[in-house]
Short mmCIF file of C-alpha atoms in Angstrom, two decimals:
data_model
loop_
_atom_site.label_atom_id
_atom_site.label_comp_id
_atom_site.label_asym_id
_atom_site.label_seq_id
_atom_site.Cartn_x
_atom_site.Cartn_y
_atom_site.Cartn_z
CA UNK A 1 67.04 293.07 24.18
CA UNK A 2 67.02 289.83 25.49
CA UNK A 3 66.75 286.66 23.51
CA UNK A 4 63.45 284.78 24.09
CA UNK A 5 63.93 281.22 26.57
CA UNK A 6 63.99 278.73 24.50
CA UNK A 7 61.16 275.71 25.27
CA UNK A 8 63.32 273.36 26.62
CA UNK A 9 64.58 271.59 29.10
CA UNK A 10 67.83 272.58 30.31
CA UNK A 11 70.58 269.71 29.99
CA UNK A 12 70.87 269.16 33.76
CA UNK A 13 67.25 268.11 34.41
CA UNK A 14 65.98 264.46 32.50
CA UNK A 15 62.21 264.13 31.73
CA UNK A 16 61.91 262.00 34.41
CA UNK A 17 63.27 264.19 37.37
CA UNK A 18 60.41 266.37 36.23
CA UNK A 19 57.30 264.33 36.37
CA UNK A 20 54.33 263.72 34.74
CA UNK A 21 51.81 266.26 34.46
CA UNK A 22 47.96 265.59 35.56
CA UNK A 23 45.38 266.72 32.69
CA UNK A 24 42.84 269.07 34.00
CA UNK A 25 43.55 269.42 37.39
CA UNK A 26 42.31 272.66 37.91
CA UNK A 27 39.52 272.81 34.75
CA UNK A 28 36.98 272.60 37.68
CA UNK A 29 38.70 275.66 39.05
CA UNK A 30 38.63 277.68 36.05
CA UNK A 31 35.42 276.62 34.86
CA UNK A 32 34.00 278.24 38.09
CA UNK A 33 35.31 280.89 37.91
CA UNK A 34 34.88 281.77 34.03
CA UNK A 35 31.02 283.21 34.62
CA UNK A 36 32.45 285.94 37.18
CA UNK A 37 30.70 289.07 35.15
CA UNK A 38 32.02 292.41 37.03
CA UNK A 39 28.87 295.08 37.59
CA UNK A 40 28.56 298.71 37.24
CA UNK A 41 28.66 300.76 39.83
CA UNK A 42 25.18 301.73 38.99
CA UNK A 43 23.94 298.30 38.96
CA UNK A 44 25.44 296.70 41.60
CA UNK A 45 23.68 299.37 44.34
CA UNK A 46 20.12 298.04 42.83
CA UNK A 47 21.74 294.36 42.91
CA UNK A 48 23.86 293.88 46.11
CA UNK A 49 24.41 290.25 46.50
CA UNK A 50 24.99 286.98 43.76
CA UNK A 51 21.26 286.21 45.12
CA UNK A 52 19.61 289.65 43.87
CA UNK A 53 21.32 289.59 40.50
CA UNK A 54 20.24 285.41 39.60
CA UNK A 55 16.81 286.21 40.67
CA UNK A 56 16.15 288.93 39.26
CA UNK A 57 17.44 287.51 35.82
CA UNK A 58 15.56 284.18 36.36
CA UNK A 59 12.28 286.71 36.42
CA UNK A 60 13.76 288.22 33.37
CA UNK A 61 13.89 284.98 31.39
CA UNK A 62 10.32 283.78 32.66
CA UNK A 63 9.55 287.03 31.66
CA UNK A 64 11.55 286.44 28.12
CA UNK A 65 9.65 282.66 27.98
CA UNK A 66 5.93 284.04 27.63
CA UNK A 67 6.02 287.09 25.70
CA UNK A 68 4.05 286.05 22.44
CA UNK A 69 5.79 287.20 18.66
CA UNK A 70 3.43 289.35 17.43
CA UNK A 71 1.26 287.70 15.01
CA UNK A 72 2.24 288.79 11.42
CA UNK A 73 -0.35 290.39 9.54
CA UNK A 74 -2.42 288.64 7.14
CA UNK A 75 -2.39 290.39 3.72
CA UNK A 76 -6.11 291.60 3.40
CA UNK A 77 -7.65 292.01 -0.09
CA UNK A 78 -10.83 294.11 -0.50
CA UNK A 79 -13.30 292.00 -1.96
CA UNK A 80 -14.97 293.43 -5.04
CA UNK A 81 -15.48 297.49 -4.56
CA UNK A 82 -18.82 298.45 -6.15
#
């Protein structure tokens, strides 16, 4: 069995030779790729382009925002029964 490598610099390397890392260098590219969604083949047939998917989702959002929740039922008390 192989032993796991220690997370240390080798003795022949000095910290100055390695240089410093840049914080967030790939953050923009990472964030851009995190919203990728894999469509099922049947869905991909109906929405063949990115624009078609976005248009359909925007329409769905509009419909959902306009939808009104059913009114709560009020309890009806029967008036005096005769």
